[in-house]
Short mmCIF file of C-alpha atoms and ligand atoms in Angstrom, two decimals:
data_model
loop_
_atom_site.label_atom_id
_atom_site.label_comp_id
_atom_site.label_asym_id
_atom_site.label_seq_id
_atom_site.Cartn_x
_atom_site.Cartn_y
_atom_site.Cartn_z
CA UNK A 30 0.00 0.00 0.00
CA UNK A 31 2.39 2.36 0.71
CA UNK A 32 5.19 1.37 -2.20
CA UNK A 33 1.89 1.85 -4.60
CA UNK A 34 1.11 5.68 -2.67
CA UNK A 35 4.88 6.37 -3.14
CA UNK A 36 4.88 5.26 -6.68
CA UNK A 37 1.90 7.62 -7.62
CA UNK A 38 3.56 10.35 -6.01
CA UNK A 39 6.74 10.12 -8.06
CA UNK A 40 4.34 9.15 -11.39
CA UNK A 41 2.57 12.64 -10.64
CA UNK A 42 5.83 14.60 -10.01
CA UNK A 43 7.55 13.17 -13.15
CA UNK A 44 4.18 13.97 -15.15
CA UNK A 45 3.80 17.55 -13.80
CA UNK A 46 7.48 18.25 -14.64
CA UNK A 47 6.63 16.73 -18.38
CA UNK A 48 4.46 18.23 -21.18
CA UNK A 49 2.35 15.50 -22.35
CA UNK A 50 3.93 13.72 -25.21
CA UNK A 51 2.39 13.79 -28.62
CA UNK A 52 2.23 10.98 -30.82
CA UNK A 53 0.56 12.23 -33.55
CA UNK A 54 -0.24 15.12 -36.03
CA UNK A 55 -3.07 17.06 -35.32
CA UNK A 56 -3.77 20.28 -38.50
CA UNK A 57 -5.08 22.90 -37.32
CA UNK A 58 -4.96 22.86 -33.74
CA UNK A 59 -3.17 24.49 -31.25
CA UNK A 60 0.19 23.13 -31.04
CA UNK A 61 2.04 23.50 -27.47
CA UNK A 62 5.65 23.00 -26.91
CA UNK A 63 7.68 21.53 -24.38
CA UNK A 64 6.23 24.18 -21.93
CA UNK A 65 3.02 24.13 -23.25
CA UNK A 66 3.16 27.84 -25.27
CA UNK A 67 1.61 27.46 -28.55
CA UNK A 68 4.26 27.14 -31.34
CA UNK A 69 5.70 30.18 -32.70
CA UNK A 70 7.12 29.63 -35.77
CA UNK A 71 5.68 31.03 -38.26
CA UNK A 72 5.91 30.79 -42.39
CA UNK A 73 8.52 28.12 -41.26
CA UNK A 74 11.15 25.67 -42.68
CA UNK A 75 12.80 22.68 -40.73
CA UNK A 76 16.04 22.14 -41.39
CA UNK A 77 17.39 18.19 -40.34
CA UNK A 78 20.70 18.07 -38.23
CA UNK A 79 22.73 15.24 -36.62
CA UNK A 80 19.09 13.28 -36.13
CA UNK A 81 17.40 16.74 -35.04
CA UNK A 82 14.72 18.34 -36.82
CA UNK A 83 15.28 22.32 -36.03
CA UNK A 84 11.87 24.16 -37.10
CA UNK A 85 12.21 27.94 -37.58
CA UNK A 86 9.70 30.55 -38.12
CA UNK A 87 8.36 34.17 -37.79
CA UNK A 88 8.01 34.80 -34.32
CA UNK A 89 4.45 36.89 -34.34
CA UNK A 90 3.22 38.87 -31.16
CA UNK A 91 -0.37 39.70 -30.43
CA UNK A 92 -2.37 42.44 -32.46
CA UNK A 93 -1.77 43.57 -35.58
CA UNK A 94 1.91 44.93 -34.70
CA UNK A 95 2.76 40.99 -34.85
CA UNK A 96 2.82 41.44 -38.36
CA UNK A 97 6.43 43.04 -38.86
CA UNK A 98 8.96 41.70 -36.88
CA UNK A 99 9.21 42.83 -33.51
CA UNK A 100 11.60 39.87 -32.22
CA UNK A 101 12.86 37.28 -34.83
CA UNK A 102 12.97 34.20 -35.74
CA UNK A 103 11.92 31.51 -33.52
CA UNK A 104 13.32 28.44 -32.91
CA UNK A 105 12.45 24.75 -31.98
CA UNK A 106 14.02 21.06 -32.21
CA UNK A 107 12.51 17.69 -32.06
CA UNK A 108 13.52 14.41 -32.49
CA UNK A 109 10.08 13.00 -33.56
CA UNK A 110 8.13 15.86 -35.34
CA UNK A 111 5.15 15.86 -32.85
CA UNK A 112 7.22 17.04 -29.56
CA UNK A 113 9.14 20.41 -30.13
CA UNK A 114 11.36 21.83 -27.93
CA UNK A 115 11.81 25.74 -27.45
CA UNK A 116 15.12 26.63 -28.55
CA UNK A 117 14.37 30.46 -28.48
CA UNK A 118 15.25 32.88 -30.67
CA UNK A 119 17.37 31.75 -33.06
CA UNK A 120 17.93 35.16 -35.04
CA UNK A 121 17.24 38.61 -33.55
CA UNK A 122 16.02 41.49 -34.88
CA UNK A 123 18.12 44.65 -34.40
CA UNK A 124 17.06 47.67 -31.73
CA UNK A 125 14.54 49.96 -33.28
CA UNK A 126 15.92 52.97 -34.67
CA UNK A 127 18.99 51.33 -35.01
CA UNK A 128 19.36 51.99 -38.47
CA UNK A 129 20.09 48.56 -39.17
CA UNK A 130 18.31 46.92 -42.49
CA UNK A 131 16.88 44.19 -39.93
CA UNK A 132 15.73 46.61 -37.18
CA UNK A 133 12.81 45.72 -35.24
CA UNK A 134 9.24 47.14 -37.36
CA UNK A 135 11.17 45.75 -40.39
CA UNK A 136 9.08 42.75 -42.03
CA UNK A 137 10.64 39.19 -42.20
CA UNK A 138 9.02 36.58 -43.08
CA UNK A 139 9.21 32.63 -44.38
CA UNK A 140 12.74 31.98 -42.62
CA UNK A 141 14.85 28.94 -44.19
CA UNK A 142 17.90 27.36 -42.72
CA UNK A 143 20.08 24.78 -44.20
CA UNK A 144 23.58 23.77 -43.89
CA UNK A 145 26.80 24.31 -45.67
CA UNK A 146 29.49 21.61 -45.46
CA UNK A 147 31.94 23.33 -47.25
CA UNK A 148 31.81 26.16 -44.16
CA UNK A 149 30.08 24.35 -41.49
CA UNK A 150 28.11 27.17 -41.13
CA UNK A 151 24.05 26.82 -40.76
CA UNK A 152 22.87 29.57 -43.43
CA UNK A 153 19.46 31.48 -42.49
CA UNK A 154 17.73 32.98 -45.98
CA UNK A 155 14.20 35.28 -45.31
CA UNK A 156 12.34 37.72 -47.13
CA UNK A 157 13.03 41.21 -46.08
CA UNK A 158 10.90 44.67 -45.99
CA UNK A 159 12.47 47.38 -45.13
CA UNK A 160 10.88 49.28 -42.07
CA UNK A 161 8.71 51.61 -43.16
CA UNK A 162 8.21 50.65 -46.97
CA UNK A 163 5.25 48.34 -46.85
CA UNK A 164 6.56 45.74 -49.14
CA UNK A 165 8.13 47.49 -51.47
CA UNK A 166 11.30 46.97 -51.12
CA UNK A 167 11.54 42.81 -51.63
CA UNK A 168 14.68 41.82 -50.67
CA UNK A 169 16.06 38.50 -49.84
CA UNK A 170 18.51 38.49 -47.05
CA UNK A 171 20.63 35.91 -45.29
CA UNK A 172 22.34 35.35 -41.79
CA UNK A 173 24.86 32.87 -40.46
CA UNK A 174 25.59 30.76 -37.28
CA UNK A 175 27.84 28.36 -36.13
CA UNK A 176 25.11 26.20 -34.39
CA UNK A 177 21.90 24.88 -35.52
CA UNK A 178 19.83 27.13 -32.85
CA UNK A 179 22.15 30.53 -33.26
CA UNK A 180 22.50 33.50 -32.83
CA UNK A 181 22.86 33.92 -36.24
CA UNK A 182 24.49 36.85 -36.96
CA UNK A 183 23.09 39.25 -40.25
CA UNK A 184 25.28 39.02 -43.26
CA UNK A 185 22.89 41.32 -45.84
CA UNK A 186 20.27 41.35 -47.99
CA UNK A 187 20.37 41.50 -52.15
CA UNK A 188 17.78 42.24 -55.19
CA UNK A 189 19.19 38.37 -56.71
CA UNK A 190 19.98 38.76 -60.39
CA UNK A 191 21.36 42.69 -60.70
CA UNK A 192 22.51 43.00 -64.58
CA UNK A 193 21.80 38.98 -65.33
CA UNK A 194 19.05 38.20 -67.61
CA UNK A 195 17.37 34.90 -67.12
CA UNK A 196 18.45 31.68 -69.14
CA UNK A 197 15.76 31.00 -70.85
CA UNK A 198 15.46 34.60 -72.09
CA UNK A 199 15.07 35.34 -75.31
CA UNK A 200 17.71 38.19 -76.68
CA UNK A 201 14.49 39.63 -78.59
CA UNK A 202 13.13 40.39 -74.92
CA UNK A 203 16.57 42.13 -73.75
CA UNK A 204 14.80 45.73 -75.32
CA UNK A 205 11.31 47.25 -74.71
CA UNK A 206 8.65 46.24 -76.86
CA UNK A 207 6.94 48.77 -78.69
CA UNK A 208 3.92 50.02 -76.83
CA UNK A 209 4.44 47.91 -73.74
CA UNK A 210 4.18 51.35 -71.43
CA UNK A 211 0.92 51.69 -72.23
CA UNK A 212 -0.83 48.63 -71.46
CA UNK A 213 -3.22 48.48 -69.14
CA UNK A 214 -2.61 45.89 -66.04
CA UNK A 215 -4.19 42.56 -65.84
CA UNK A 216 -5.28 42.49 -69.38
CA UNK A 217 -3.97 39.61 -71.17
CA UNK A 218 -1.74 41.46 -73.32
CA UNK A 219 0.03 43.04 -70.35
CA UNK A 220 0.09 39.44 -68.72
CA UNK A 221 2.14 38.67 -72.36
CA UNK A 222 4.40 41.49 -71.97
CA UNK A 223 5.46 40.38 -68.57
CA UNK A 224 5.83 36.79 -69.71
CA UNK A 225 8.46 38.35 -71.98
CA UNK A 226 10.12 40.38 -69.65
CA UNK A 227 7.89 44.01 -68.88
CA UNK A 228 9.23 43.65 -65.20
CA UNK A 229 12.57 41.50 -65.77
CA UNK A 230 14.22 44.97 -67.85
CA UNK A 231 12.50 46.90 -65.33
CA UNK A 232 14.63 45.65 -62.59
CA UNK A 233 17.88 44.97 -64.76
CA UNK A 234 20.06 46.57 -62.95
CA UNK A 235 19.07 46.89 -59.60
CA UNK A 236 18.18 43.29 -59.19
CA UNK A 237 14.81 41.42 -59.36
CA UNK A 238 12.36 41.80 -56.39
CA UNK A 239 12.25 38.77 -54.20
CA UNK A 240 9.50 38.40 -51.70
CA UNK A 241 7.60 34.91 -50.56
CA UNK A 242 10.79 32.01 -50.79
CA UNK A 243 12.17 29.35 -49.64
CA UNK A 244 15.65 26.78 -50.06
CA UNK A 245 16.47 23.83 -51.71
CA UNK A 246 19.75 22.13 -51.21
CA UNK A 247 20.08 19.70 -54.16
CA UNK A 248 21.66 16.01 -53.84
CA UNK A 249 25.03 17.38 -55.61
CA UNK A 250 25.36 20.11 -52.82
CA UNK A 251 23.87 23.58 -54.98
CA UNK A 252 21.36 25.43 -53.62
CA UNK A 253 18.92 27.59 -54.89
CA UNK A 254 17.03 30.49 -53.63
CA UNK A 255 13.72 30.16 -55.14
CA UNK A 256 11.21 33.20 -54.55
CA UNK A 257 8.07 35.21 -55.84
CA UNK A 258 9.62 38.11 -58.32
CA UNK A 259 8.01 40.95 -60.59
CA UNK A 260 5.50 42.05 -58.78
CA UNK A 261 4.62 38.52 -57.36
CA UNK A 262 3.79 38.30 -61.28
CA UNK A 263 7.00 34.99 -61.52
CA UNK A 264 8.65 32.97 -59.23
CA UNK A 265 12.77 33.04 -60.16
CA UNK A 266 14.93 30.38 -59.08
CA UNK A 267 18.29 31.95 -58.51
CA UNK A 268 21.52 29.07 -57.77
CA UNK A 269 23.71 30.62 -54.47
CA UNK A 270 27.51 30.47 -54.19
CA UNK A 271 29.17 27.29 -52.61
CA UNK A 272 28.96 29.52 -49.37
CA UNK A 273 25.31 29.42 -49.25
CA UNK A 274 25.50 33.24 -49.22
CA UNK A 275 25.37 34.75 -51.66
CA UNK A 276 23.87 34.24 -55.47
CA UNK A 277 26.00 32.88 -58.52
CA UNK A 278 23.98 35.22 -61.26
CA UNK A 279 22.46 32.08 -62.70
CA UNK A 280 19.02 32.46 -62.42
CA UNK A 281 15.56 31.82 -64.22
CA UNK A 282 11.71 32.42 -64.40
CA UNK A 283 9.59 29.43 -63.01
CA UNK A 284 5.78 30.26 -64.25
CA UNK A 285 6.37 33.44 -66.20
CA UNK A 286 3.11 35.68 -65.31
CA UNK A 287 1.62 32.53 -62.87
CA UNK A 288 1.23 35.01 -60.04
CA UNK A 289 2.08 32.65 -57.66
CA UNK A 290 3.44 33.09 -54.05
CA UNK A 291 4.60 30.51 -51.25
CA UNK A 292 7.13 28.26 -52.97
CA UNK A 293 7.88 25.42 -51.50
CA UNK A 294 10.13 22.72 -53.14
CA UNK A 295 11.17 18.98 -53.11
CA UNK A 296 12.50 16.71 -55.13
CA UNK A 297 11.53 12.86 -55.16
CA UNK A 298 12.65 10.34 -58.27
CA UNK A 299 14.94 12.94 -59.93
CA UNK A 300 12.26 15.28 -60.30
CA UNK A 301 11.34 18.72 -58.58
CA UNK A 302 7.47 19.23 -57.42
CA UNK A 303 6.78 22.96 -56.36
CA UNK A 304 3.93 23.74 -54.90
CA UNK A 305 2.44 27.01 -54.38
CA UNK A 306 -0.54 29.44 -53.89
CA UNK A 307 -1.80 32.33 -55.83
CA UNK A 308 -2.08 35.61 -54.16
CA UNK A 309 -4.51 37.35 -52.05
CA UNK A 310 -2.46 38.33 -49.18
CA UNK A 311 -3.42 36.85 -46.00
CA UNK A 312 -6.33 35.29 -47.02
CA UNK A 313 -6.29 31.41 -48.03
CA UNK A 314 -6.66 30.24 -51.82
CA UNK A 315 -6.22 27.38 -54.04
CA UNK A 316 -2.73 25.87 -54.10
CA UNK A 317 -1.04 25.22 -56.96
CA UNK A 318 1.36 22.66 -58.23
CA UNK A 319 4.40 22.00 -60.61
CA UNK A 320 6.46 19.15 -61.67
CA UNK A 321 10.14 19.70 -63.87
CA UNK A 322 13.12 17.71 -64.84
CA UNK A 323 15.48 19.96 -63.96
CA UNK A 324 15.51 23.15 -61.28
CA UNK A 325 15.68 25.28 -64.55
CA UNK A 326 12.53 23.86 -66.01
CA UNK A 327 10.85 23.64 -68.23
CA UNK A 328 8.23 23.65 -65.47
CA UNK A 329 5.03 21.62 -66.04
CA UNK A 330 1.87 23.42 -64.14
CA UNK A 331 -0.11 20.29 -62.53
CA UNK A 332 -3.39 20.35 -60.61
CA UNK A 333 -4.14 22.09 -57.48
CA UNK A 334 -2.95 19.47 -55.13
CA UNK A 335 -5.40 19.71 -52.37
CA UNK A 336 -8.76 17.17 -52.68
CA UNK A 337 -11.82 17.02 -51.16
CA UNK A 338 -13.85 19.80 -48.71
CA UNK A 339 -11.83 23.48 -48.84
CA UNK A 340 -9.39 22.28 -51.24
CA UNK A 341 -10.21 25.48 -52.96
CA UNK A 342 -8.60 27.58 -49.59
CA UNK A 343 -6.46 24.68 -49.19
CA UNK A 344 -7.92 23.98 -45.83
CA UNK A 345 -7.54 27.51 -44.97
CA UNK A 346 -3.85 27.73 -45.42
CA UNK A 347 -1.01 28.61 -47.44
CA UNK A 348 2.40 26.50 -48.01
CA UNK A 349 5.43 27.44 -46.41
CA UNK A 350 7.49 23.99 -46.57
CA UNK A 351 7.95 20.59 -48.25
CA UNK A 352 9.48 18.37 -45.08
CA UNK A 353 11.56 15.24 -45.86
CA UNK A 354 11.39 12.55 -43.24
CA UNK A 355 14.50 11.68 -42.28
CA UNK A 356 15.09 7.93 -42.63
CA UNK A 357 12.11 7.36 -44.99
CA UNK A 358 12.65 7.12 -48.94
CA UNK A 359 9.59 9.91 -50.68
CA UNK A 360 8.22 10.75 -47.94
CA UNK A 361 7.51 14.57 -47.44
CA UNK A 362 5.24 16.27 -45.24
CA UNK A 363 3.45 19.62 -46.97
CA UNK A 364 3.29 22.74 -44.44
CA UNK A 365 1.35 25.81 -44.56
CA UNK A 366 0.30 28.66 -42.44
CA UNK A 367 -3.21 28.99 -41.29
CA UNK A 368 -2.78 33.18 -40.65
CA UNK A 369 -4.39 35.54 -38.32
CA UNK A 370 -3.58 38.67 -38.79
CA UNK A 371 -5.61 40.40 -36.59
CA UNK A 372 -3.99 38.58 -33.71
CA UNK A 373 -1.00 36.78 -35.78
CA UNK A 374 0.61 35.00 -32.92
CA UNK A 375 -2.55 32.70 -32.97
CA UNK A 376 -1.43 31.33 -36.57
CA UNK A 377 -2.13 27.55 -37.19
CA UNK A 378 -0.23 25.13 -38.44
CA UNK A 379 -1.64 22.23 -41.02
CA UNK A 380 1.00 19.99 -42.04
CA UNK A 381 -0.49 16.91 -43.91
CA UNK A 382 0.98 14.38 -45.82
CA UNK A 383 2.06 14.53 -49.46
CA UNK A 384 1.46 11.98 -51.71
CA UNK A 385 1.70 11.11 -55.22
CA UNK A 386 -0.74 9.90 -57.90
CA UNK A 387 1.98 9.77 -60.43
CA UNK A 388 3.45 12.83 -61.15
CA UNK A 389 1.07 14.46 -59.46
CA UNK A 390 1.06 15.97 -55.88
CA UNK A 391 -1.82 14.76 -53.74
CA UNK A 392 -2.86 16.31 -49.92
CA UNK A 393 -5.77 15.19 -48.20
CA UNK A 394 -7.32 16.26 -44.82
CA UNK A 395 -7.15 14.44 -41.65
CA UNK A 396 -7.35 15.86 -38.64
CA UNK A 397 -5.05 13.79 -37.24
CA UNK A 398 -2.54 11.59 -38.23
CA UNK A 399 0.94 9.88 -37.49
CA UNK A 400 4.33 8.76 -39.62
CA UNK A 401 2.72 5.31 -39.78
CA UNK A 402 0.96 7.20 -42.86
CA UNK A 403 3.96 6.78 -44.98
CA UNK A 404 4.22 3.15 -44.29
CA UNK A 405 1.44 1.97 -46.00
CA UNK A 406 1.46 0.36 -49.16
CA UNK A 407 -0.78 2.88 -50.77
CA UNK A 408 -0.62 6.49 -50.73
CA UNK A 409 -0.05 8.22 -46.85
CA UNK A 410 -4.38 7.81 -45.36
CA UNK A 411 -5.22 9.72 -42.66
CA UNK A 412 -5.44 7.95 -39.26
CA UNK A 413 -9.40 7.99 -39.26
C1 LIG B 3 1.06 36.55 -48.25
C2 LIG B 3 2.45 36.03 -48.14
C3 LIG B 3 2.87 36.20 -46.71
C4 LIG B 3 2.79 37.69 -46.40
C5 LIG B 3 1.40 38.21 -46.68
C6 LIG B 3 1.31 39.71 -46.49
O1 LIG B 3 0.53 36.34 -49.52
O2 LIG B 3 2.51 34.70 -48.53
O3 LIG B 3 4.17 35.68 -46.51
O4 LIG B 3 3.73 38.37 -47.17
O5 LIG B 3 1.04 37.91 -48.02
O6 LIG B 3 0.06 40.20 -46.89
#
C-alpha cells in the first residue's frame, strides 16, 4: 500500500514536470511545446541536423503589430516531429531605430535554414521589408551561425539577379517592346508582356524583387534560392555560391506571369514538385502545383494538389514547406500557415501528408494523423 502511494507520487511529479507527449499530427490545432506555449514559428522551414529536426519561423506577437517583426525568428528542435522543444530565438532582430536593415518594425518573413558543409556554417535565408516601406522593397537576405539554434548573426540582404538576364530569355526580350508602357494591367496582353520580360528589364540593374521564398539544397550540394519576383507576377529560381550566401547570377523564371506566391520545393525520383498558392495576401486560396526535370525547367503546371472539402482555400492555409522525413525514402510532409492577422501570434499550423498519384502531388485532410501514414502500401491515409 504504501510502495503503490509512493509510486503515484513520483508518477505525478515526473508527469507535472513533463508536457504530455504527442504521438501524432493534429492540423489545425493548437500546437504546445515543451512548456506548453503554442508554437511560434511562423511561415517556417525545418532544417534536419545530426538526427534533429530544427523548425524555424516568424516569431508573431499579439495584435496587428505581430505582423512586422518585432523579435525574430523563432526556434524549436525535435527528435520525432510531434514534440518540439523551445530553442528560443534563433535570429534577432536589431534595436529599433537602429538603423540597421533588420531593425525591429522591419518585415521578415518565411525563414529557411540549411547547412553548408563546405563552411560548417548553418545559413538562415528570409524575405526582407524594409521598415517603413510596406513591401516594397523585396529583398532576400541571409544570416549565419555556427550552431543549428544561433544566434545567427546578419550578413545582408540583395535584389538576386542585378545585370543577369534569365536563361531561358530570349535576346528579342533584352529591349522594350513597342507600346508595352501603355498597357493596361491585368489584361492579357500586359500578362504577355510580362511573360516576356515588362518587369525583368524593369529591374535589370538593380536586381529582381524577391519576396515569398524558400531553399532547396540539391543532392550534388547547390542550392537555390527560389522566390516570388516581378510584382509577385513569376517565381525566379536563382543558384547561391558554394557559401550558401550569396547568389551565382544564374538564375531563371519558373511560371512566367503565374502570379504565384509561397514556394515550397522537393524533389523525389529525380524530379522537382513545387507547390504554391496564388495571391490574395493573407487570405487562403487554391494551391497550386508543378512538376520539372530539372531546377531550370521547363516547369510543367499540374493540378491544385489539395482534394476534397476546402481544397479550394487549401484547408484555410497557405504553403510554407515541403518536409523530408528523415530515414524514410519519398516521404515529405506539406506545411502551410493557417494566418491571423488580426492577432497573428494565434497562426495555425496544417502539415499533412504529401502523396503522389503519379506525377502528381496529392494532400488530403485528416485531422489527425501519425508517420505510420507513410508506411502503407498505398498512398499516406489519414489515421481515421
Ligand atoms: C502573403 C504572403 C505572406 C505575407 C502576406 C502579407 O501572400 O505569402 O508571406 O507576405 O502575403 O500580406
Amino acid at each position: 500500500m504504501m510502495k503503490s502511494l509512493l509510486f503515484g507520487a513520483v508518477l505525478a511529479l515526473a508527469c507535472a514536470n513533463r508536457a504530455p507527449q504527442r504521438t501524432a499530427f493534429e492540423p489545425g490545432k493548437v500546437w504546445p511545446d515543451n512548456k506548453g506555449v503554442h508554437l511560434n514559428a511562423h511561415g517556417g522551414g525545418v532544417l534536419y541536423d545530426h538526427g534533429r529536426y530544427y523548425l524555424f519561423g516568424e516569431h508573431k506577437v499579439a495584435g496587428p503589430t505581430g505582423n512586422s517583426a518585432q523579435v525574430g525568428v523563432h526556434c524549436y528542435s525535435s527528435k520525432d516531429l510531434y514534440n518540439w522543444q523551445d530553442e528560443g530565438i534563433a535570429f534577432a532582430v536589431a534595436p529599433a531605430s537602429s538603423g540597421s536593415e533588420v531593425e525591429q518594425g522591419c518585415v521578415l518573413e518565411r525563414p529557411k535554414v540549411v547547412f553548408n558543409k563546405k563552411t560548417g556554417q548553418y545559413v538562415m535565408w528570409f524575405h526582407l521589408e524594409l521598415k517603413g516601406q510596406g513591401y516594397a522593397a523585396a529583398r532576400t537576405a541571409v544570416a549565419v551561425a555556427s550552431k543549428p539554434t544561433g544566434p545567427y548573426k546578419y550578413v545582408r540582404s540583395f535584389r538576386p539577379g542585378a545585370g543577369q538576364w534569365p536563361l531561358g530569355f530570349a535576346a528579342a526580350w533584352q529591349q522594350p517592346a513597342p507600346g508595352e508602357a501603355a498597357l493596361k494591367g491585368w489584361t492579357p496582353e500586359w500578362r504577355q508582356a510580362v511573360a516576356e520580360g515588362l518587369f525583368v528589364r524593369r529591374d535589370f540593374a538593380p536586381g529582381q524583387m524577391a519576396r515569398d521564398m524558400t531553399v532547396f539544397v540539391d543532392d550534388d550540394g547547390k542550392a537555390y534560392n527560389i522566390h516570388s519576383s516581378e510584382e509577385n507576377l513569376t517565381l525566379h529560381v536563382a543558384e547561391l555560391t558554394d557559401d550558401y550566401q550569396g547568389f551565382t547570377g544564374r538564375w531563371n523564371t519558373i511560371a512566367p506571369a503565374g502570379h504565384n506566391e509561397a514556394p515550397a520545393l522537393c524533389k523525389r525520383g529525380g524530379k522537382y514538385y513545387l507547390i504554391t498558392s496564388g495571391c490574395t495576401g493573407w487570405e487562403p486560396n487554391a494551391a497550386r502545383s508543378f512538376v520539372a526535370s530539372s531546377i531550370w525547367g521547363p516547369w510543367q503546371q499540374l493540378a491544385n494538389p489539395a482534394t476534397g472539402a476546402r481544397a479550394d482555400i487549401t484547408y484555410n492555409s497557405q504553403s510554407t514547406y515541403i518536409l523530408p522525413v528523415a530515414g524514410k525514402q519519398d516521404a515529405f510532409i506539406f506545411m502551410a500557415d493557417r494566418w491571423t492577422p488580426k492577432n497573428p501570434i494565434d497562426g495555425g499550423y496544417v502539415w499533412l501528408p504529401l502523396a503522389f498519384e503519379g506525377d502528381q502531388p496529392r494532400l488530403r485532410w485528416a485531422d489527425r494523423w501519425d508517420l505510420s501514414a507513410f508506411d502503407q502500401p498505398t498512398a499516406p491515409a489519414a489515421l481515421k
